[in-house]
mmCIF file of C-alpha atoms in Angstrom:
data_model
loop_
_atom_site.group_PDB
_atom_site.id
_atom_site.type_symbol
_atom_site.label_atom_id
_atom_site.label_comp_id
_atom_site.label_asym_id
_atom_site.label_seq_id
_atom_site.Cartn_x
_atom_site.Cartn_y
_atom_site.Cartn_z
ATOM 1 C CA UNK A 1 41.427 -8.465 -8.121
ATOM 2 C CA UNK A 2 43.321 -6.724 -10.781
ATOM 3 C CA UNK A 3 45.090 -4.776 -8.103
ATOM 4 C CA UNK A 4 47.232 -7.902 -7.543
ATOM 5 C CA UNK A 5 48.522 -7.848 -10.973
ATOM 6 C CA UNK A 6 49.399 -4.031 -10.591
ATOM 7 C CA UNK A 7 51.067 -4.911 -7.251
ATOM 8 C CA UNK A 8 53.285 -7.589 -8.768
ATOM 9 C CA UNK A 9 54.175 -5.375 -11.921
ATOM 10 C CA UNK A 10 54.862 -2.580 -9.659
ATOM 11 C CA UNK A 11 57.202 -4.485 -7.381
ATOM 12 C CA UNK A 12 59.143 -5.724 -10.388
ATOM 13 C CA UNK A 13 59.547 -2.231 -11.603
ATOM 14 C CA UNK A 14 60.592 -0.957 -8.133
ATOM 15 C CA UNK A 15 63.232 -3.674 -7.920
ATOM 16 C CA UNK A 16 64.540 -2.684 -11.412
ATOM 17 C CA UNK A 17 64.743 0.873 -10.554
ATOM 18 C CA UNK A 18 66.322 0.215 -7.132
ATOM 19 C CA UNK A 19 69.117 -1.784 -8.712
ATOM 20 C CA UNK A 20 72.552 0.123 -7.951
ATOM 21 C CA UNK A 21 70.630 2.489 -5.653
ATOM 22 C CA UNK A 22 70.515 0.301 -2.582
ATOM 23 C CA UNK A 23 72.597 -2.313 -0.694
ATOM 24 C CA UNK A 24 72.832 -5.583 -2.892
ATOM 25 C CA UNK A 25 71.413 -7.524 0.041
ATOM 26 C CA UNK A 26 68.322 -5.365 0.450
ATOM 27 C CA UNK A 27 67.690 -5.626 -3.402
ATOM 28 C CA UNK A 28 68.094 -9.427 -3.252
ATOM 29 C CA UNK A 29 65.574 -9.633 -0.398
ATOM 30 C CA UNK A 30 63.111 -7.695 -2.522
ATOM 31 C CA UNK A 31 63.626 -9.491 -5.711
ATOM 32 C CA UNK A 32 63.032 -12.723 -4.003
ATOM 33 C CA UNK A 33 59.599 -11.404 -2.747
ATOM 34 C CA UNK A 34 58.963 -10.449 -6.246
ATOM 35 C CA UNK A 35 59.771 -13.700 -7.509
ATOM 36 C CA UNK A 36 57.684 -15.520 -4.978
ATOM 37 C CA UNK A 37 54.760 -13.090 -5.970
ATOM 38 C CA UNK A 38 55.135 -13.584 -9.581
ATOM 39 C CA UNK A 39 55.662 -17.349 -9.511
ATOM 40 C CA UNK A 40 52.330 -18.086 -7.965
ATOM 41 C CA UNK A 41 50.092 -20.021 -10.292
ATOM 42 C CA UNK A 42 46.464 -19.466 -10.517
ATOM 43 C CA UNK A 43 43.715 -16.703 -10.914
ATOM 44 C CA UNK A 44 45.157 -13.571 -9.078
ATOM 45 C CA UNK A 45 41.962 -12.539 -7.497
ATOM 46 C CA UNK A 46 39.914 -13.086 -4.374
ATOM 47 C CA UNK A 47 37.769 -15.608 -6.147
ATOM 48 C CA UNK A 48 38.604 -19.239 -6.412
ATOM 49 C CA UNK A 49 38.305 -20.403 -9.953
ATOM 50 C CA UNK A 50 38.181 -23.918 -10.750
ATOM 51 C CA UNK A 51 37.354 -26.039 -13.902
ATOM 52 C CA UNK A 52 35.341 -29.024 -14.003
ATOM 53 C CA UNK A 53 36.905 -31.388 -16.483
ATOM 54 C CA UNK A 54 36.260 -35.202 -17.427
ATOM 55 C CA UNK A 55 35.106 -37.418 -19.968
ATOM 56 C CA UNK A 56 31.745 -37.837 -21.854
ATOM 57 C CA UNK A 57 29.153 -39.254 -19.301
ATOM 58 C CA UNK A 58 31.222 -38.598 -16.137
ATOM 59 C CA UNK A 59 28.608 -36.292 -14.599
ATOM 60 C CA UNK A 60 30.382 -32.964 -14.635
ATOM 61 C CA UNK A 61 27.147 -30.935 -15.029
ATOM 62 C CA UNK A 62 25.414 -33.096 -12.596
ATOM 63 C CA UNK A 63 28.145 -32.367 -10.122
ATOM 64 C CA UNK A 64 27.789 -28.513 -10.685
ATOM 65 C CA UNK A 65 24.224 -28.857 -10.186
ATOM 66 C CA UNK A 66 24.599 -30.633 -6.956
ATOM 67 C CA UNK A 67 27.056 -28.118 -5.731
ATOM 68 C CA UNK A 68 24.822 -25.257 -6.918
ATOM 69 C CA UNK A 69 21.862 -26.829 -5.133
ATOM 70 C CA UNK A 70 19.683 -26.147 -8.306
ATOM 71 C CA UNK A 71 19.932 -26.969 -12.176
ATOM 72 C CA UNK A 72 22.271 -24.489 -13.702
ATOM 73 C CA UNK A 73 23.780 -26.913 -16.337
ATOM 74 C CA UNK A 74 21.980 -28.974 -18.985
ATOM 75 C CA UNK A 75 22.126 -32.643 -18.401
ATOM 76 C CA UNK A 76 21.278 -35.037 -21.233
ATOM 77 C CA UNK A 77 20.030 -38.505 -20.443
ATOM 78 C CA UNK A 78 20.390 -39.639 -23.989
ATOM 79 C CA UNK A 79 23.925 -38.680 -24.580
ATOM 80 C CA UNK A 80 25.554 -36.809 -21.475
ATOM 81 C CA UNK A 81 27.869 -34.233 -22.816
ATOM 82 C CA UNK A 82 28.797 -30.535 -22.304
ATOM 83 C CA UNK A 83 28.810 -28.689 -25.807
ATOM 84 C CA UNK A 84 29.165 -25.250 -24.471
ATOM 85 C CA UNK A 85 31.253 -24.104 -21.512
ATOM 86 C CA UNK A 86 29.454 -22.608 -18.584
ATOM 87 C CA UNK A 87 30.699 -20.482 -15.874
ATOM 88 C CA UNK A 88 28.996 -20.382 -12.268
ATOM 89 C CA UNK A 89 30.289 -17.277 -10.783
ATOM 90 C CA UNK A 90 29.586 -15.436 -7.584
ATOM 91 C CA UNK A 91 27.734 -12.399 -7.351
ATOM 92 C CA UNK A 92 29.876 -9.237 -6.769
ATOM 93 C CA UNK A 93 33.031 -10.767 -8.279
ATOM 94 C CA UNK A 94 35.976 -8.763 -9.315
ATOM 95 C CA UNK A 95 35.833 -7.357 -12.938
ATOM 96 C CA UNK A 96 38.994 -9.378 -13.728
ATOM 97 C CA UNK A 97 37.015 -12.605 -13.548
ATOM 98 C CA UNK A 98 34.793 -11.488 -16.231
ATOM 99 C CA UNK A 99 37.933 -10.482 -18.250
ATOM 100 C CA UNK A 100 39.137 -14.055 -17.650
ATOM 101 C CA UNK A 101 36.031 -15.570 -18.899
ATOM 102 C CA UNK A 102 35.975 -13.504 -21.918
ATOM 103 C CA UNK A 103 39.673 -14.693 -22.766
ATOM 104 C CA UNK A 104 38.460 -18.293 -22.301
ATOM 105 C CA UNK A 105 35.608 -17.787 -24.431
ATOM 106 C CA UNK A 106 33.041 -18.867 -21.801
ATOM 107 C CA UNK A 107 29.875 -16.976 -22.731
ATOM 108 C CA UNK A 108 27.232 -18.725 -20.628
ATOM 109 C CA UNK A 109 27.407 -17.421 -17.113
ATOM 110 C CA UNK A 110 25.096 -18.048 -14.039
ATOM 111 C CA UNK A 111 25.510 -15.725 -11.040
ATOM 112 C CA UNK A 112 25.174 -17.390 -7.652
ATOM 113 C CA UNK A 113 25.148 -16.414 -3.880
ATOM 114 C CA UNK A 114 25.627 -20.063 -2.644
ATOM 115 C CA UNK A 115 29.323 -20.027 -2.305
ATOM 116 C CA UNK A 116 30.643 -16.397 -2.253
ATOM 117 C CA UNK A 117 34.203 -16.448 -3.600
ATOM 118 C CA UNK A 118 33.913 -19.572 -5.611
ATOM 119 C CA UNK A 119 33.613 -19.816 -9.350
ATOM 120 C CA UNK A 120 33.303 -23.169 -11.313
ATOM 121 C CA UNK A 121 33.786 -23.529 -15.002
ATOM 122 C CA UNK A 122 31.934 -26.590 -16.751
ATOM 123 C CA UNK A 123 34.019 -27.011 -19.776
ATOM 124 C CA UNK A 124 33.611 -29.252 -22.641
ATOM 125 C CA UNK A 125 34.456 -32.965 -22.586
ATOM 126 C CA UNK A 126 38.116 -34.034 -22.563
ATOM 127 C CA UNK A 127 38.156 -37.862 -23.741
ATOM 128 C CA UNK A 128 39.820 -37.145 -27.133
ATOM 129 C CA UNK A 129 43.376 -37.856 -28.231
ATOM 130 C CA UNK A 130 43.365 -34.628 -30.187
ATOM 131 C CA UNK A 131 46.482 -32.848 -28.923
ATOM 132 C CA UNK A 132 44.880 -29.447 -29.132
ATOM 133 C CA UNK A 133 42.519 -30.603 -26.227
ATOM 134 C CA UNK A 134 45.552 -31.295 -23.758
ATOM 135 C CA UNK A 135 47.138 -28.086 -24.999
ATOM 136 C CA UNK A 136 43.909 -26.108 -24.222
ATOM 137 C CA UNK A 137 43.919 -27.642 -20.512
ATOM 138 C CA UNK A 138 47.691 -26.891 -20.277
ATOM 139 C CA UNK A 139 47.323 -23.441 -21.379
ATOM 140 C CA UNK A 140 44.225 -23.064 -18.789
ATOM 141 C CA UNK A 141 46.135 -24.041 -15.592
ATOM 142 C CA UNK A 142 48.271 -20.904 -15.062
ATOM 143 C CA UNK A 143 45.091 -18.729 -15.288
ATOM 144 C CA UNK A 144 42.879 -20.685 -12.948
ATOM 145 C CA UNK A 145 43.377 -22.027 -9.246
ATOM 146 C CA UNK A 146 42.742 -25.682 -10.027
ATOM 147 C CA UNK A 147 40.905 -28.401 -11.911
ATOM 148 C CA UNK A 148 38.275 -30.925 -10.611
ATOM 149 C CA UNK A 149 38.655 -33.899 -12.665
ATOM 150 C CA UNK A 150 35.302 -35.818 -12.734
ATOM 151 C CA UNK A 151 35.416 -39.567 -13.140
ATOM 152 C CA UNK A 152 32.980 -42.304 -13.391
ATOM 153 C CA UNK A 153 33.219 -45.837 -12.156
ATOM 154 C CA UNK A 154 33.404 -47.114 -15.718
ATOM 155 C CA UNK A 155 35.946 -44.761 -17.407
ATOM 156 C CA UNK A 156 37.976 -43.655 -14.261
ATOM 157 C CA UNK A 157 40.983 -45.564 -15.685
ATOM 158 C CA UNK A 158 40.569 -44.488 -19.332
ATOM 159 C CA UNK A 159 43.820 -44.562 -21.072
ATOM 160 C CA UNK A 160 43.356 -41.361 -22.980
ATOM 161 C CA UNK A 161 42.414 -39.356 -19.752
ATOM 162 C CA UNK A 162 45.588 -40.637 -18.012
ATOM 163 C CA UNK A 163 48.113 -40.838 -20.771
ATOM 164 C CA UNK A 164 47.136 -37.748 -22.732
ATOM 165 C CA UNK A 165 45.823 -35.413 -19.868
ATOM 166 C CA UNK A 166 46.666 -36.248 -16.115
ATOM 167 C CA UNK A 167 50.126 -37.901 -16.487
ATOM 168 C CA UNK A 168 51.712 -35.088 -18.974
ATOM 169 C CA UNK A 169 50.257 -32.385 -16.560
ATOM 170 C CA UNK A 170 51.483 -34.185 -13.130
ATOM 171 C CA UNK A 171 53.713 -31.272 -12.372
ATOM 172 C CA UNK A 172 50.540 -29.343 -11.619
ATOM 173 C CA UNK A 173 49.063 -32.009 -9.569
ATOM 174 C CA UNK A 174 48.781 -29.512 -6.357
ATOM 175 C CA UNK A 175 46.138 -27.665 -8.517
ATOM 176 C CA UNK A 176 44.116 -31.123 -8.906
ATOM 177 C CA UNK A 177 41.038 -32.564 -7.163
ATOM 178 C CA UNK A 178 39.817 -35.912 -8.224
ATOM 179 C CA UNK A 179 36.031 -36.656 -7.779
ATOM 180 C CA UNK A 180 34.721 -40.321 -8.572
ATOM 181 C CA UNK A 181 31.168 -39.601 -9.392
ATOM 182 C CA UNK A 182 28.163 -42.016 -9.660
ATOM 183 C CA UNK A 183 29.286 -44.034 -6.661
ATOM 184 C CA UNK A 184 25.666 -45.030 -6.242
ATOM 185 C CA UNK A 185 26.290 -47.599 -8.999
ATOM 186 C CA UNK A 186 28.901 -49.290 -6.565
ATOM 187 C CA UNK A 187 28.321 -51.480 -3.608
ATOM 188 C CA UNK A 188 30.717 -50.916 -0.625
ATOM 189 C CA UNK A 189 33.491 -53.507 -1.889
ATOM 190 C CA UNK A 190 33.173 -52.324 -5.365
ATOM 191 C CA UNK A 191 33.773 -48.688 -4.089
ATOM 192 C CA UNK A 192 36.685 -49.549 -2.203
ATOM 193 C CA UNK A 193 38.210 -51.445 -5.101
ATOM 194 C CA UNK A 194 37.655 -48.664 -7.645
ATOM 195 C CA UNK A 195 39.186 -45.963 -5.125
ATOM 196 C CA UNK A 196 42.292 -48.148 -4.581
ATOM 197 C CA UNK A 197 42.685 -48.780 -8.325
ATOM 198 C CA UNK A 198 42.237 -45.110 -9.008
ATOM 199 C CA UNK A 199 44.719 -44.282 -6.543
ATOM 200 C CA UNK A 200 47.265 -46.667 -8.196
ATOM 201 C CA UNK A 201 46.486 -45.180 -11.619
ATOM 202 C CA UNK A 202 47.210 -41.803 -10.381
ATOM 203 C CA UNK A 203 50.406 -42.873 -8.605
ATOM 204 C CA UNK A 204 51.327 -44.192 -11.967
ATOM 205 C CA UNK A 205 50.677 -40.698 -13.598
ATOM 206 C CA UNK A 206 52.920 -39.116 -11.166
ATOM 207 C CA UNK A 207 50.109 -37.909 -8.825
ATOM 208 C CA UNK A 208 51.706 -39.148 -5.438
ATOM 209 C CA UNK A 209 49.044 -37.810 -3.026
ATOM 210 C CA UNK A 210 45.948 -37.130 -4.947
ATOM 211 C CA UNK A 211 42.963 -35.366 -3.119
ATOM 212 C CA UNK A 212 40.088 -37.560 -3.919
ATOM 213 C CA UNK A 213 36.214 -37.464 -3.145
ATOM 214 C CA UNK A 214 33.760 -40.152 -3.823
ATOM 215 C CA UNK A 215 30.238 -38.646 -4.632
ATOM 216 C CA UNK A 216 26.867 -39.548 -6.217
ATOM 217 C CA UNK A 217 25.966 -36.041 -7.601
ATOM 218 C CA UNK A 218 22.440 -37.217 -9.137
ATOM 219 C CA UNK A 219 21.515 -40.654 -7.708
ATOM 220 C CA UNK A 220 18.145 -41.757 -8.933
ATOM 221 C CA UNK A 221 15.367 -41.108 -6.719
ATOM 222 C CA UNK A 222 17.780 -39.716 -3.826
ATOM 223 C CA UNK A 223 19.795 -36.701 -2.724
ATOM 224 C CA UNK A 224 23.387 -36.011 -3.840
ATOM 225 C CA UNK A 225 25.879 -38.043 -1.600
ATOM 226 C CA UNK A 226 29.395 -36.843 -0.555
ATOM 227 C CA UNK A 227 28.964 -33.536 -2.193
ATOM 228 C CA UNK A 228 28.993 -31.692 1.167
ATOM 229 C CA UNK A 229 32.571 -32.915 1.670
ATOM 230 C CA UNK A 230 33.745 -31.657 -1.456
ATOM 231 C CA UNK A 231 31.944 -28.106 -0.883
ATOM 232 C CA UNK A 232 33.854 -28.040 2.478
ATOM 233 C CA UNK A 233 37.146 -28.718 0.693
ATOM 234 C CA UNK A 234 36.594 -25.932 -1.820
ATOM 235 C CA UNK A 235 35.829 -23.585 1.047
ATOM 236 C CA UNK A 236 39.115 -24.451 2.602
ATOM 237 C CA UNK A 237 40.844 -23.954 -0.587
ATOM 238 C CA UNK A 238 39.363 -20.519 -0.942
ATOM 239 C CA UNK A 239 40.405 -19.599 2.659
ATOM 240 C CA UNK A 240 43.954 -20.926 1.937
ATOM 241 C CA UNK A 241 44.046 -18.913 -1.163
ATOM 242 C CA UNK A 242 42.849 -15.869 0.558
ATOM 243 C CA UNK A 243 45.494 -16.140 3.098
ATOM 244 C CA UNK A 244 48.127 -16.882 0.816
ATOM 245 C CA UNK A 245 47.204 -13.754 -1.111
ATOM 246 C CA UNK A 246 47.230 -11.585 2.055
ATOM 247 C CA UNK A 247 50.645 -12.881 2.816
ATOM 248 C CA UNK A 248 51.871 -12.083 -0.683
ATOM 249 C CA UNK A 249 50.463 -8.401 -0.225
ATOM 250 C CA UNK A 250 51.855 -8.110 3.234
ATOM 251 C CA UNK A 251 55.183 -9.322 2.123
ATOM 252 C CA UNK A 252 55.234 -6.809 -0.755
ATOM 253 C CA UNK A 253 54.431 -3.955 1.420
ATOM 254 C CA UNK A 254 57.284 -4.987 3.736
ATOM 255 C CA UNK A 255 59.687 -5.260 0.809
ATOM 256 C CA UNK A 256 58.635 -1.887 -0.359
ATOM 257 C CA UNK A 257 59.135 -0.232 3.127
ATOM 258 C CA UNK A 258 62.536 -2.009 3.364
ATOM 259 C CA UNK A 259 63.531 -0.581 -0.126
ATOM 260 C CA UNK A 260 62.095 2.924 1.020
ATOM 261 C CA UNK A 261 64.227 2.893 4.221
ATOM 262 C CA UNK A 262 67.369 1.638 2.216
ATOM 263 C CA UNK A 263 67.011 4.465 -0.472
ATOM 264 C CA UNK A 264 66.091 7.198 1.985
ATOM 265 C CA UNK A 265 62.649 7.538 0.684
ATOM 266 C CA UNK A 266 60.237 6.937 3.616
ATOM 267 C CA UNK A 267 59.569 10.794 3.602
ATOM 268 C CA UNK A 268 58.938 10.880 -0.108
ATOM 269 C CA UNK A 269 60.913 11.758 -3.284
ATOM 270 C CA UNK A 270 60.428 15.559 -3.576
ATOM 271 C CA UNK A 271 63.530 17.760 -3.108
ATOM 272 C CA UNK A 272 62.174 20.762 -5.342
ATOM 273 C CA UNK A 273 65.129 20.363 -7.664
ATOM 274 C CA UNK A 274 63.934 22.505 -10.608
ATOM 275 C CA UNK A 275 62.922 25.312 -8.479
ATOM 276 C CA UNK A 276 66.166 25.447 -6.572
ATOM 277 C CA UNK A 277 68.282 24.941 -9.630
ATOM 278 C CA UNK A 278 66.401 27.608 -11.533
ATOM 279 C CA UNK A 279 66.997 30.012 -8.678
ATOM 280 C CA UNK A 280 70.636 29.299 -8.154
ATOM 281 C CA UNK A 281 71.372 29.504 -11.940
ATOM 282 C CA UNK A 282 69.466 32.655 -12.303
ATOM 283 C CA UNK A 283 71.328 34.360 -9.424
ATOM 284 C CA UNK A 284 74.851 33.004 -10.839
ATOM 285 C CA UNK A 285 74.313 33.721 -14.398
ATOM 286 C CA UNK A 286 72.817 37.403 -13.693
ATOM 287 C CA UNK A 287 75.852 38.327 -11.257
ATOM 288 C CA UNK A 288 78.388 36.954 -13.620
ATOM 289 C CA UNK A 289 76.733 38.663 -16.595
ATOM 290 C CA UNK A 290 76.720 41.987 -14.880
ATOM 291 C CA UNK A 291 79.951 42.062 -12.908
ATOM 292 C CA UNK A 292 82.135 39.573 -14.826
ATOM 293 C CA UNK A 293 83.943 36.478 -13.413
ATOM 294 C CA UNK A 294 85.882 38.412 -10.740
ATOM 295 C CA UNK A 295 87.253 36.314 -7.966
ATOM 296 C CA UNK A 296 84.524 37.580 -5.489
ATOM 297 C CA UNK A 297 81.694 36.832 -7.815
ATOM 298 C CA UNK A 298 83.051 33.268 -8.773
ATOM 299 C CA UNK A 299 83.543 32.635 -5.138
ATOM 300 C CA UNK A 300 79.899 33.594 -4.391
ATOM 301 C CA UNK A 301 78.569 31.292 -7.198
ATOM 302 C CA UNK A 302 80.806 28.350 -6.165
ATOM 303 C CA UNK A 303 79.296 28.798 -2.748
ATOM 304 C CA UNK A 304 75.706 28.965 -4.076
ATOM 305 C CA UNK A 305 76.140 25.645 -6.137
ATOM 306 C CA UNK A 306 78.068 23.750 -3.398
ATOM 307 C CA UNK A 307 75.260 24.812 -0.887
ATOM 308 C CA UNK A 308 72.659 23.536 -3.399
ATOM 309 C CA UNK A 309 74.390 20.174 -3.936
ATOM 310 C CA UNK A 310 74.772 19.810 -0.006
ATOM 311 C CA UNK A 311 71.055 20.585 0.646
ATOM 312 C CA UNK A 312 69.885 18.080 -2.065
ATOM 313 C CA UNK A 313 72.221 15.385 -0.452
ATOM 314 C CA UNK A 314 70.868 15.916 2.934
ATOM 315 C CA UNK A 315 67.415 15.968 1.948
ATOM 316 C CA UNK A 316 67.737 12.945 -0.502
ATOM 317 C CA UNK A 317 69.468 10.791 2.176
ATOM 318 C CA UNK A 318 70.736 7.386 1.861
ATOM 319 C CA UNK A 319 72.381 6.211 -1.361
ATOM 320 C CA UNK A 320 71.464 9.134 -3.222
ATOM 321 C CA UNK A 321 73.238 11.371 -0.784
ATOM 322 C CA UNK A 322 76.298 9.611 -1.235
ATOM 323 C CA UNK A 323 75.849 9.666 -4.955
ATOM 324 C CA UNK A 324 75.365 13.439 -4.997
ATOM 325 C CA UNK A 325 78.391 14.172 -2.614
ATOM 326 C CA UNK A 326 80.704 11.857 -4.486
ATOM 327 C CA UNK A 327 79.799 12.620 -7.930
ATOM 328 C CA UNK A 328 79.652 16.431 -7.444
ATOM 329 C CA UNK A 329 82.690 17.396 -5.036
ATOM 330 C CA UNK A 330 83.847 20.905 -4.829
ATOM 331 C CA UNK A 331 86.413 20.202 -7.922
ATOM 332 C CA UNK A 332 83.605 19.174 -10.433
ATOM 333 C CA UNK A 333 81.432 22.018 -9.311
ATOM 334 C CA UNK A 334 84.145 24.508 -9.552
ATOM 335 C CA UNK A 335 85.343 23.235 -13.019
ATOM 336 C CA UNK A 336 81.822 23.650 -14.416
ATOM 337 C CA UNK A 337 81.467 27.112 -13.032
ATOM 338 C CA UNK A 338 84.830 28.367 -14.353
ATOM 339 C CA UNK A 339 84.117 26.745 -17.784
ATOM 340 C CA UNK A 340 80.762 28.626 -17.900
ATOM 341 C CA UNK A 341 82.394 31.844 -16.834
ATOM 342 C CA UNK A 342 85.104 31.502 -19.475
ATOM 343 C CA UNK A 343 82.792 30.635 -22.168
ATOM 344 C CA UNK A 344 80.831 33.825 -21.272
ATOM 345 C CA UNK A 345 83.956 35.880 -21.554
ATOM 346 C CA UNK A 346 84.730 34.434 -24.965
ATOM 347 C CA UNK A 347 81.372 35.071 -26.454
ATOM 348 C CA UNK A 348 80.516 38.411 -24.795
ATOM 349 C CA UNK A 349 83.935 40.018 -24.439
ATOM 350 C CA UNK A 350 84.202 43.228 -22.315
ATOM 351 C CA UNK A 351 86.872 45.856 -21.406
ATOM 352 C CA UNK A 352 88.725 44.886 -18.328
ATOM 353 C CA UNK A 353 87.140 45.778 -15.133
ATOM 354 C CA UNK A 354 84.036 47.167 -16.820
ATOM 355 C CA UNK A 355 80.426 46.108 -16.055
ATOM 356 C CA UNK A 356 78.120 45.065 -18.988
ATOM 357 C CA UNK A 357 75.564 47.859 -19.306
ATOM 358 C CA UNK A 358 73.980 46.832 -22.395
ATOM 359 C CA UNK A 359 70.739 44.951 -21.584
ATOM 360 C CA UNK A 360 71.014 42.794 -24.690
ATOM 361 C CA UNK A 361 74.559 41.842 -23.816
ATOM 362 C CA UNK A 362 73.718 41.078 -20.264
ATOM 363 C CA UNK A 363 70.976 38.827 -21.432
ATOM 364 C CA UNK A 364 73.183 37.076 -23.823
ATOM 365 C CA UNK A 365 75.953 36.575 -21.206
ATOM 366 C CA UNK A 366 73.465 35.091 -18.714
ATOM 367 C CA UNK A 367 72.218 32.858 -21.226
ATOM 368 C CA UNK A 368 75.605 31.541 -22.136
ATOM 369 C CA UNK A 369 76.290 30.869 -18.378
ATOM 370 C CA UNK A 370 72.913 29.161 -17.738
ATOM 371 C CA UNK A 371 73.393 26.880 -20.907
ATOM 372 C CA UNK A 372 76.971 25.845 -19.720
ATOM 373 C CA UNK A 373 75.990 25.269 -16.239
ATOM 374 C CA UNK A 374 73.001 23.143 -17.328
ATOM 375 C CA UNK A 375 75.221 21.216 -19.930
ATOM 376 C CA UNK A 376 78.101 20.633 -17.466
ATOM 377 C CA UNK A 377 76.318 20.230 -14.065
ATOM 378 C CA UNK A 378 72.588 20.584 -14.143
ATOM 379 C CA UNK A 379 71.842 17.566 -16.487
ATOM 380 C CA UNK A 380 73.814 15.242 -14.414
ATOM 381 C CA UNK A 381 72.465 16.445 -11.085
ATOM 382 C CA UNK A 382 68.915 16.246 -12.510
ATOM 383 C CA UNK A 383 69.677 12.675 -13.671
ATOM 384 C CA UNK A 384 70.381 11.642 -10.033
ATOM 385 C CA UNK A 385 67.371 13.600 -8.625
ATOM 386 C CA UNK A 386 64.998 12.131 -11.277
ATOM 387 C CA UNK A 387 66.229 8.548 -10.571
ATOM 388 C CA UNK A 388 65.401 9.000 -6.929
ATOM 389 C CA UNK A 389 61.917 10.635 -7.896
ATOM 390 C CA UNK A 390 61.256 7.807 -10.230
ATOM 391 C CA UNK A 391 61.841 5.300 -7.507
ATOM 392 C CA UNK A 392 59.892 7.213 -4.891
ATOM 393 C CA UNK A 393 56.964 7.438 -7.309
ATOM 394 C CA UNK A 394 57.061 3.698 -7.971
ATOM 395 C CA UNK A 395 57.366 3.021 -4.218
ATOM 396 C CA UNK A 396 54.474 5.152 -3.538
ATOM 397 C CA UNK A 397 52.271 3.610 -6.423
ATOM 398 C CA UNK A 398 52.780 0.087 -5.598
ATOM 399 C CA UNK A 399 52.189 0.767 -1.923
ATOM 400 C CA UNK A 400 48.840 2.378 -2.791
ATOM 401 C CA UNK A 401 48.015 -0.564 -5.069
ATOM 402 C CA UNK A 402 49.001 -3.124 -2.220
ATOM 403 C CA UNK A 403 46.610 -1.329 0.106
ATOM 404 C CA UNK A 404 43.746 -1.349 -2.471
ATOM 405 C CA UNK A 405 44.420 -5.051 -2.986
ATOM 406 C CA UNK A 406 44.351 -5.720 0.614
ATOM 407 C CA UNK A 407 41.216 -3.781 1.032
ATOM 408 C CA UNK A 408 39.645 -5.528 -1.785
ATOM 409 C CA UNK A 409 40.476 -8.935 -0.154
ATOM 410 C CA UNK A 410 39.152 -7.946 3.290
ATOM 411 C CA UNK A 411 35.875 -6.785 1.638
ATOM 412 C CA UNK A 412 35.233 -10.369 0.388
ATOM 413 C CA UNK A 413 32.268 -11.886 2.068
ATOM 414 C CA UNK A 414 32.789 -14.989 4.304
ATOM 415 C CA UNK A 415 32.069 -18.209 2.524
ATOM 416 C CA UNK A 416 28.564 -19.375 3.115
ATOM 417 C CA UNK A 417 27.888 -23.012 4.320
ATOM 418 C CA UNK A 418 26.200 -25.128 1.482
ATOM 419 C CA UNK A 419 23.203 -26.892 2.644
ATOM 420 C CA UNK A 420 21.543 -29.881 1.284
ATOM 421 C CA UNK A 421 24.747 -31.481 -0.066
#
């Protein structure tokens, strides 16, 4: 769901454009919503993306096969290991998921329909003290929704795993699920002891309340044990993620509506400035060029400009109306007009009381007036109007993106129940 990224980027842009244009309290609320949306860790789409991580022989690939209900990852009996990363992705997943896998260099991909909305990445083994391995995991966390740490009864307390991976990443513990695999190798008392010991080790790592499952993904001569509980947890995580994303999108649209109301932009941003300004300047410059800067002509021109500013302010509404009225009072408009008229008289002198008959002189006089009005009044007016139009366009754009993202989220199929696990 690449739309979510567009929504978050759009909200950031709107907040930046609205700075100084709306009340600080309204801006602060919108900025807080933008911060919450931006701060969410994980893959920003409707698919739940989790990585399977663990040491050599922990049974990551076997666990993936058990969840899939079919062999999708190679399992070696001689030296269990994962040499090439594999992605198990839901059919119909958003294009952004493929882009993520490209960035992660996960080329092997198996499409499934067993768990719509859930993607699992079987990554290479992580039982090395090589700092680059932890750095790779650390870099991975912001882009995915979580990690399933797959442990086994022998190496669950491995020093490298805890000291080099889990403990340094404990701040991301809310993204972690711990799976003790191969429990078929333990009796009841042994399982209890290992789980207790694992809990103590994780507490020592800084993981206070670990989410832990005990499974046997591929017991000899039997069916998987405990995998259905893990599958149910993954479905719950998917539902929680989609609920959260829906709330983020709804909050974003509320923030956009609030800013639109505060800026007086609920009805859009078009005030047809260029057309109105062009008509007003043409009328004023032509009248001055033909009849000169007589009191009657100047008064009529001043009324035309004041009427234009007043209409723009009335239609703009909100803070933009105040900016137009306060920034362009009669005195400012009159000064710009009189300066334009005076410049015309300097460049195109005429006998007192005489009309300009020569067409070339009239055209030149009108051009001088138009240029002066544009320089002294039009540019500043246009700046305010364009700021309003830019904010309005951004508000409309992020609203459309949010609606698209919500529709994409709603189109996501309900998660199917995994059988045989």
